[in-house]
Coordinates of C-alpha atoms in Angstrom, one line a residue:
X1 CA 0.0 0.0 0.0
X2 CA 3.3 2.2 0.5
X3 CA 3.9 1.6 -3.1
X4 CA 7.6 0.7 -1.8
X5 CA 9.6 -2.4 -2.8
X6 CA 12.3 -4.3 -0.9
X7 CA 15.1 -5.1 -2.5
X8 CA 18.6 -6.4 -2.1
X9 CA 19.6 -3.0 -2.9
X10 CA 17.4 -1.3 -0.8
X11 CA 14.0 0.1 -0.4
X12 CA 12.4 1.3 -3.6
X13 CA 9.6 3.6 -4.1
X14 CA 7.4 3.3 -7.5
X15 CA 4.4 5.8 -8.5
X16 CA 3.0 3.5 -11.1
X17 CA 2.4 0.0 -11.3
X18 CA 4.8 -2.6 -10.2
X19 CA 4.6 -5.5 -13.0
X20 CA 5.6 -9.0 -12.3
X21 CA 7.3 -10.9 -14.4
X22 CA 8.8 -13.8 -12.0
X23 CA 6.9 -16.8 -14.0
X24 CA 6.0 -19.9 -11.9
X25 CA 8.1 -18.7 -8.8
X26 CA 5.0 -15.8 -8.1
X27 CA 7.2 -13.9 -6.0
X28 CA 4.7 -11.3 -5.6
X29 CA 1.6 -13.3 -5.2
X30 CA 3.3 -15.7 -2.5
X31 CA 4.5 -12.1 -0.8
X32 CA 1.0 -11.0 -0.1
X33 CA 0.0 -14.9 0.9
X34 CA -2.1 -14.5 -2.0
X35 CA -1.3 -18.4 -3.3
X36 CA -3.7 -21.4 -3.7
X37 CA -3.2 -24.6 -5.0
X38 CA -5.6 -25.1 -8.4
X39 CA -4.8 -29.1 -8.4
X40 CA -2.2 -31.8 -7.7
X41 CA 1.1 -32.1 -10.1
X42 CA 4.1 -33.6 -9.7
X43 CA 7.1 -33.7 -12.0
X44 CA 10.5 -35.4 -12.7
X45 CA 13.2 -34.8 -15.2
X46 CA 16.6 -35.9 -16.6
X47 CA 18.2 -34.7 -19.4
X48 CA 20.2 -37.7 -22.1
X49 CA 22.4 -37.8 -24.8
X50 CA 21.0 -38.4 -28.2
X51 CA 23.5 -40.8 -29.8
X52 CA 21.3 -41.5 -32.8
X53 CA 17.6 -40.7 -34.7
X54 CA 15.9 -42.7 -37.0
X55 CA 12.3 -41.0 -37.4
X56 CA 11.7 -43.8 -40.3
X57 CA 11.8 -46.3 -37.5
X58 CA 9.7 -44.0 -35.6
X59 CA 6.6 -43.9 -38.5
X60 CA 7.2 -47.5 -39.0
X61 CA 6.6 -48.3 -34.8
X62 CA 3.7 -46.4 -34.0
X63 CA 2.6 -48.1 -37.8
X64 CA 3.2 -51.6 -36.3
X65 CA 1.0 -50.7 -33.4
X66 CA -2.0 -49.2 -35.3
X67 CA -1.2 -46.0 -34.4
X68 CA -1.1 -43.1 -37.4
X69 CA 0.4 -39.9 -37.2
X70 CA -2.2 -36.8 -37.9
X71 CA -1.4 -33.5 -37.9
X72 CA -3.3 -29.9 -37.3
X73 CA -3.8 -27.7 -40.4
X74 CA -4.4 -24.4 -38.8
X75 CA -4.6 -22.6 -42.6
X76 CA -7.8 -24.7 -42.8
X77 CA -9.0 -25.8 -39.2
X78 CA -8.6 -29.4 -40.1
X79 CA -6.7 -32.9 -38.8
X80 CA -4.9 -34.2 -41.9
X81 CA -2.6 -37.2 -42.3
X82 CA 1.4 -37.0 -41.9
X83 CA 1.7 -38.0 -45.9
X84 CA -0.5 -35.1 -46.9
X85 CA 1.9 -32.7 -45.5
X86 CA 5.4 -31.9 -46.3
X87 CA 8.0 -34.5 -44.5
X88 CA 8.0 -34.2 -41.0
X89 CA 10.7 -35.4 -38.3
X90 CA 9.5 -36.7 -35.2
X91 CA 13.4 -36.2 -33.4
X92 CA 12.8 -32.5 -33.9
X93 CA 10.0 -31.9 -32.2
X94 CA 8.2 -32.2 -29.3
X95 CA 6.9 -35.4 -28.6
X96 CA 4.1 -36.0 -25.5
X97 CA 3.1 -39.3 -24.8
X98 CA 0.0 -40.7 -22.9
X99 CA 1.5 -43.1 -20.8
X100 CA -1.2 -44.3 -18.2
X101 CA -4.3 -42.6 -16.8
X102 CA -3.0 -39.4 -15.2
X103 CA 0.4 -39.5 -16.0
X104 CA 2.5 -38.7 -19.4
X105 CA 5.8 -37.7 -20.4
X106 CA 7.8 -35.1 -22.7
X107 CA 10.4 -35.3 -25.0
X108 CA 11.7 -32.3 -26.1
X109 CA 15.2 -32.6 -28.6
X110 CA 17.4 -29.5 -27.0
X111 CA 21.0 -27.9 -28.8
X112 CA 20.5 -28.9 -32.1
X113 CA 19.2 -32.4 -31.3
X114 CA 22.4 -33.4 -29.3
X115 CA 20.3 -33.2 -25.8
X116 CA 17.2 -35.1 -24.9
X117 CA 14.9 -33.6 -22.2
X118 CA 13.2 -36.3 -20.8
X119 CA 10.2 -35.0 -18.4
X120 CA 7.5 -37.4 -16.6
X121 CA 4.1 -35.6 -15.3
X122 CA 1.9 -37.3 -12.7
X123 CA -1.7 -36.0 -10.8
X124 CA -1.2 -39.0 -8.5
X125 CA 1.8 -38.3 -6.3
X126 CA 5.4 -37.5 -6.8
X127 CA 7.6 -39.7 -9.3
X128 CA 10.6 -40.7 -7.8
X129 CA 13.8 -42.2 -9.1
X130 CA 13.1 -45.7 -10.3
X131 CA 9.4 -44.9 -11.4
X132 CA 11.3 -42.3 -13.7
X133 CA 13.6 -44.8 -15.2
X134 CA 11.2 -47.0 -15.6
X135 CA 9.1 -45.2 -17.9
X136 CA 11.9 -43.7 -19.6
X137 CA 12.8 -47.5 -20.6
X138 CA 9.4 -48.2 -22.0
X139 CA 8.3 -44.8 -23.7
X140 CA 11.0 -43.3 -25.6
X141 CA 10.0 -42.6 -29.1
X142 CA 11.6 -44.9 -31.3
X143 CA 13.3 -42.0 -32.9
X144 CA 15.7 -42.1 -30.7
X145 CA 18.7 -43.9 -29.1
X146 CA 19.6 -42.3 -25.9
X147 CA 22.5 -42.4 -23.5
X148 CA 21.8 -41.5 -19.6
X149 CA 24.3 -38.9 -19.0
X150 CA 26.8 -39.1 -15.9
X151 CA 25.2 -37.6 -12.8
X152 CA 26.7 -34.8 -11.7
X153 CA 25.6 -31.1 -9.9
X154 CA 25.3 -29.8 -13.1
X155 CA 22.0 -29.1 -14.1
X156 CA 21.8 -31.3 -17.1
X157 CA 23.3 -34.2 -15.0
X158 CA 20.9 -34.1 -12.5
X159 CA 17.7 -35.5 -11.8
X160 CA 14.9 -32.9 -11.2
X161 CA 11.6 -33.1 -9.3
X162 CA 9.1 -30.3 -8.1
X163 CA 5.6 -31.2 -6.6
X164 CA 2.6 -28.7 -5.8
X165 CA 3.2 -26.4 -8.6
X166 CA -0.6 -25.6 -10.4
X167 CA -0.9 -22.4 -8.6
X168 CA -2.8 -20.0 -9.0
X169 CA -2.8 -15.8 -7.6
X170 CA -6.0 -14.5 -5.5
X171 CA -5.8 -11.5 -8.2
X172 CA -4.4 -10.4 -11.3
X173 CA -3.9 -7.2 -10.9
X174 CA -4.5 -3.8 -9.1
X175 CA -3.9 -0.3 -9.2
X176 CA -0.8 -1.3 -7.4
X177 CA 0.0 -4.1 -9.1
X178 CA 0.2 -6.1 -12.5
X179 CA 0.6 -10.2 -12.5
X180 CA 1.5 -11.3 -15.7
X181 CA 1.0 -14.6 -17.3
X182 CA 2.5 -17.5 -15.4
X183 CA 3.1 -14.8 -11.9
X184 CA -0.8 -15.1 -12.0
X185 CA -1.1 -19.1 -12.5
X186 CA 0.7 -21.7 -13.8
X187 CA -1.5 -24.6 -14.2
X188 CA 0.5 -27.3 -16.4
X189 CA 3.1 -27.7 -18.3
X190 CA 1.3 -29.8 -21.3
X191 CA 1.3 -27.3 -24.0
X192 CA 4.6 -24.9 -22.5
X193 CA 2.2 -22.0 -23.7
X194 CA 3.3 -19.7 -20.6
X195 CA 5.9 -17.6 -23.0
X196 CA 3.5 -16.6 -24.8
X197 CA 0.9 -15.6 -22.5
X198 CA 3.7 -13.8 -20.9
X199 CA 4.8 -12.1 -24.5
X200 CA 1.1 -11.4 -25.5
X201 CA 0.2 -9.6 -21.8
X202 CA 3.2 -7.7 -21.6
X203 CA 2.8 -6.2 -25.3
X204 CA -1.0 -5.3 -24.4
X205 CA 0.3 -3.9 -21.1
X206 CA 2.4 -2.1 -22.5
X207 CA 0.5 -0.3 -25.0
X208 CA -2.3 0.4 -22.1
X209 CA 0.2 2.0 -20.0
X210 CA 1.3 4.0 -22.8
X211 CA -1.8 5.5 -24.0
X212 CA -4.5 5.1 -20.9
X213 CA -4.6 5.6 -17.5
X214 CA -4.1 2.4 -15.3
X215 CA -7.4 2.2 -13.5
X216 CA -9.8 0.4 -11.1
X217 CA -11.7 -0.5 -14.5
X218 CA -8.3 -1.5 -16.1
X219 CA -7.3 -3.8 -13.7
X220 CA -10.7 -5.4 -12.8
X221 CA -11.1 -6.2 -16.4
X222 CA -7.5 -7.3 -16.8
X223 CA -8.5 -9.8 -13.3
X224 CA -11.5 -11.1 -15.7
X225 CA -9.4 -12.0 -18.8
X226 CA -6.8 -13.5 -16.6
X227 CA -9.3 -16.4 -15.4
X228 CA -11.1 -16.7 -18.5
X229 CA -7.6 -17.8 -20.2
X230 CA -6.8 -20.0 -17.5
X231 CA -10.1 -21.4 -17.2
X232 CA -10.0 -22.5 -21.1
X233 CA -6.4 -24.0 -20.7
X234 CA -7.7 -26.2 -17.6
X235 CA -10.2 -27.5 -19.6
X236 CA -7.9 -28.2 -22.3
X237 CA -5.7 -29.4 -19.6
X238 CA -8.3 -31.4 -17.9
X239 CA -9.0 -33.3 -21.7
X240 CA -5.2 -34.4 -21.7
X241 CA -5.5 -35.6 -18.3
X242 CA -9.0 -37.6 -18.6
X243 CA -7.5 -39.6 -21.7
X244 CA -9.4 -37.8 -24.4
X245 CA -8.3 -36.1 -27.8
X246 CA -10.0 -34.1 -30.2
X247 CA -10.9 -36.3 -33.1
X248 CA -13.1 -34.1 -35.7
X249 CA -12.1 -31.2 -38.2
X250 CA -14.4 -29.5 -36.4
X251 CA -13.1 -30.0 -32.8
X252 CA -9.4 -29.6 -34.3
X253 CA -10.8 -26.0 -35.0
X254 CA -12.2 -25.3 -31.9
X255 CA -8.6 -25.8 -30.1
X256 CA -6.6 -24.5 -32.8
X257 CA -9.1 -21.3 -32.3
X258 CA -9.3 -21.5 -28.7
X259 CA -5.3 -22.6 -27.2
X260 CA -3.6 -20.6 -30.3
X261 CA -5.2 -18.1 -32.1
X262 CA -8.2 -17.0 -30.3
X263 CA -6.5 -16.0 -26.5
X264 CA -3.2 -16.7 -26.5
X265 CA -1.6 -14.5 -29.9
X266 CA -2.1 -10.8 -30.2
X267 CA -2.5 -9.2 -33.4
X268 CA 1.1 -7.7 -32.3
X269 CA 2.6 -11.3 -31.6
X270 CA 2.2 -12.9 -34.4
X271 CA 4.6 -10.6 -36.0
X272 CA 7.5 -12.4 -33.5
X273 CA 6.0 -15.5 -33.8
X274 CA 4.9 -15.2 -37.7
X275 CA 7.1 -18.5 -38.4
X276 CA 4.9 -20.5 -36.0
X277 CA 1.1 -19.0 -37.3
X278 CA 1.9 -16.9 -40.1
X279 CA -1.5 -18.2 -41.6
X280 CA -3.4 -17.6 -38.8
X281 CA -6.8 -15.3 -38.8
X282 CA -6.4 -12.9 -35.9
X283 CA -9.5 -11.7 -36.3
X284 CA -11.6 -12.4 -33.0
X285 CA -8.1 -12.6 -30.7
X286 CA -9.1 -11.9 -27.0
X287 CA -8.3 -8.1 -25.8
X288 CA -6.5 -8.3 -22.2
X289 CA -8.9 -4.9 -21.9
X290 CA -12.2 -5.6 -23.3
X291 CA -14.8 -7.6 -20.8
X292 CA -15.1 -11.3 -21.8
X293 CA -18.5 -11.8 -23.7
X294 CA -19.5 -15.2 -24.6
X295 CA -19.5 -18.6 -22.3
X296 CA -16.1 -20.6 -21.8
X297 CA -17.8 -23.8 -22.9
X298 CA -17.2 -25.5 -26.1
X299 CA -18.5 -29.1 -27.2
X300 CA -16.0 -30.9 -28.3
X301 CA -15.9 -34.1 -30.5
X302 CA -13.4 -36.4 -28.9
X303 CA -12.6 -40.1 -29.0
X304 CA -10.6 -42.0 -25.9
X305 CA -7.3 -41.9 -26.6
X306 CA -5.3 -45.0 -26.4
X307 CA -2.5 -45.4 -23.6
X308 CA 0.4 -44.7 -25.9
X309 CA -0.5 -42.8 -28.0
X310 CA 1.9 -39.9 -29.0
X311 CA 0.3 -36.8 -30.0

């Protein structure tokens, strides 16, 4: 309420609005006891060296399993099959893998391929050593032929774990005060979309700051978008978990719309991030300063999804 902030060098007194950009560490929010927990997560990670990639043999396994590989069209809202696109390579990119109810695993290919981040995700309890290696041994893509690197202190030779972080803030923002992205809530790491939330707020911000006042009205409305956005990424959060995956053109729209076009990309982002979605329609994209209009709900087409399956 003194508008002063304590630092390690020294008090500091601020006029405006202090803005938080701490990510999932909330320093602010967990300051003003202004934490609660939004559900139970628990992670473990390790990171290996690659010593080969064969993304043939990868098609041809998840082909001698039944499994096919389909992939999002955002140009034209539609699921279309890996041969209708142009070649893809399942050793550089992202691969998350449903690998019993509740719990799955990343795989994300790091400097150039070289690195392996290997990342399991649990709502039942924490995942400790040997439950770790043990689903590392049975659900590595069959892209890849991995070496477990020394353990050591550094942080790529060590094996990381972190419980109790879906967290969410009390508030958004204030007149004081401005939470952005992943300071407000971090809810799961499924989609890694937290950058840009982050990116996308702190343009809009930005722009508000420079041409409005910061008001009561400014930061009530900023509160509502806040938990509109994370109340659409639970849901889609809350899919992953329950074993279910959109399966329709239609439905494959509806997320495309909803996770990356419709909340999470400004008209302004999509200018840094034009190689990702630079044929996406902005038109529609949520306003961090207009009141939400229109329910959260969406009915979704989905189909179980097989344990296994990589998406």
């Amino acid at each position: 309420d003194a508008r002063v902030v304590h630092t390690d060098a020294g008090a500091i007194s601020f006029s405006g609005q202090l803005i938080d950009c701490s990510g999932p560490a909330m320093t602010l929010a967990s300051l003003l006891g202004e934490v609660r927990a939004i559900r139970p997560v628990h992670a473990a990670w390790r990171y290996h060296d690659v010593v080969s990639v064969d993304d043939d043999g990868y098609r041809s396994a998840l082909a001698a399993t039944g499994r096919r590989i389909l992939r999002l069209d955002p140009r034209h809202n539609r699921l279309v099959l890996d041969d209708e696109l142009l070649p893809w390579r399942g050793s550089q990119t992202t691969i998350l893998t449903n690998v019993e109810n509740g719990v799955w695993c990343w795989q994300i290919p790091l400097y150039g391929g070289r690195i392996l981040s290997f990342g399991v995700v649990s709502r039942h309890g924490a995942i400790d050593r040997a439950r770790y290696d043990d689903i590392v041994e049975r659900a590595t893509a069959a892209c890849y032929t991995i070496r477990h690197r020394p353990e050591g202190d550094a942080p790529l030779d060590r094996f990381h774990s972190r419980s109790g972080f879906a967290r969410q803030a009390h508030r958004a923002a204030t007149d004081r005060f401005i939470l952005l992205s992943d300071a407000y809530a971090f809810s799961d790491p499924v989609y890694s979309v937290g950058t840009a939330f982050a990116v996308n707020q702190s343009v809009q911000v930005a722009n508000r700051l420079l041409g409005a006042a910061w008001d009561e009205e400014a930061a009530q409305t900023f509160c509502g978008r806040s938990e509109y956005l994370l109340e659409r990424a639970s849901k889609a959060f809350d899919l992953w978990y329950d074993g279910y995956v959109t399966s329709s053109d239609a439905s494959a729209g509806e997320v495309q719309t909803m996770m990356l076009r419709g909340q999470l990309f400004h008209a302004a982002i999509a200018e840094h991030y034009g190689n990702v979605l630079n044929d996406a329609d902005l038109e529609g994209s949520g306003d961090m300063f207009q009141p939400v209009k229109g329910a959260v709900d969406v009915a979704l087409e989905m189909e179980p999804l097989l344990d296994g399956v990589d998406a």
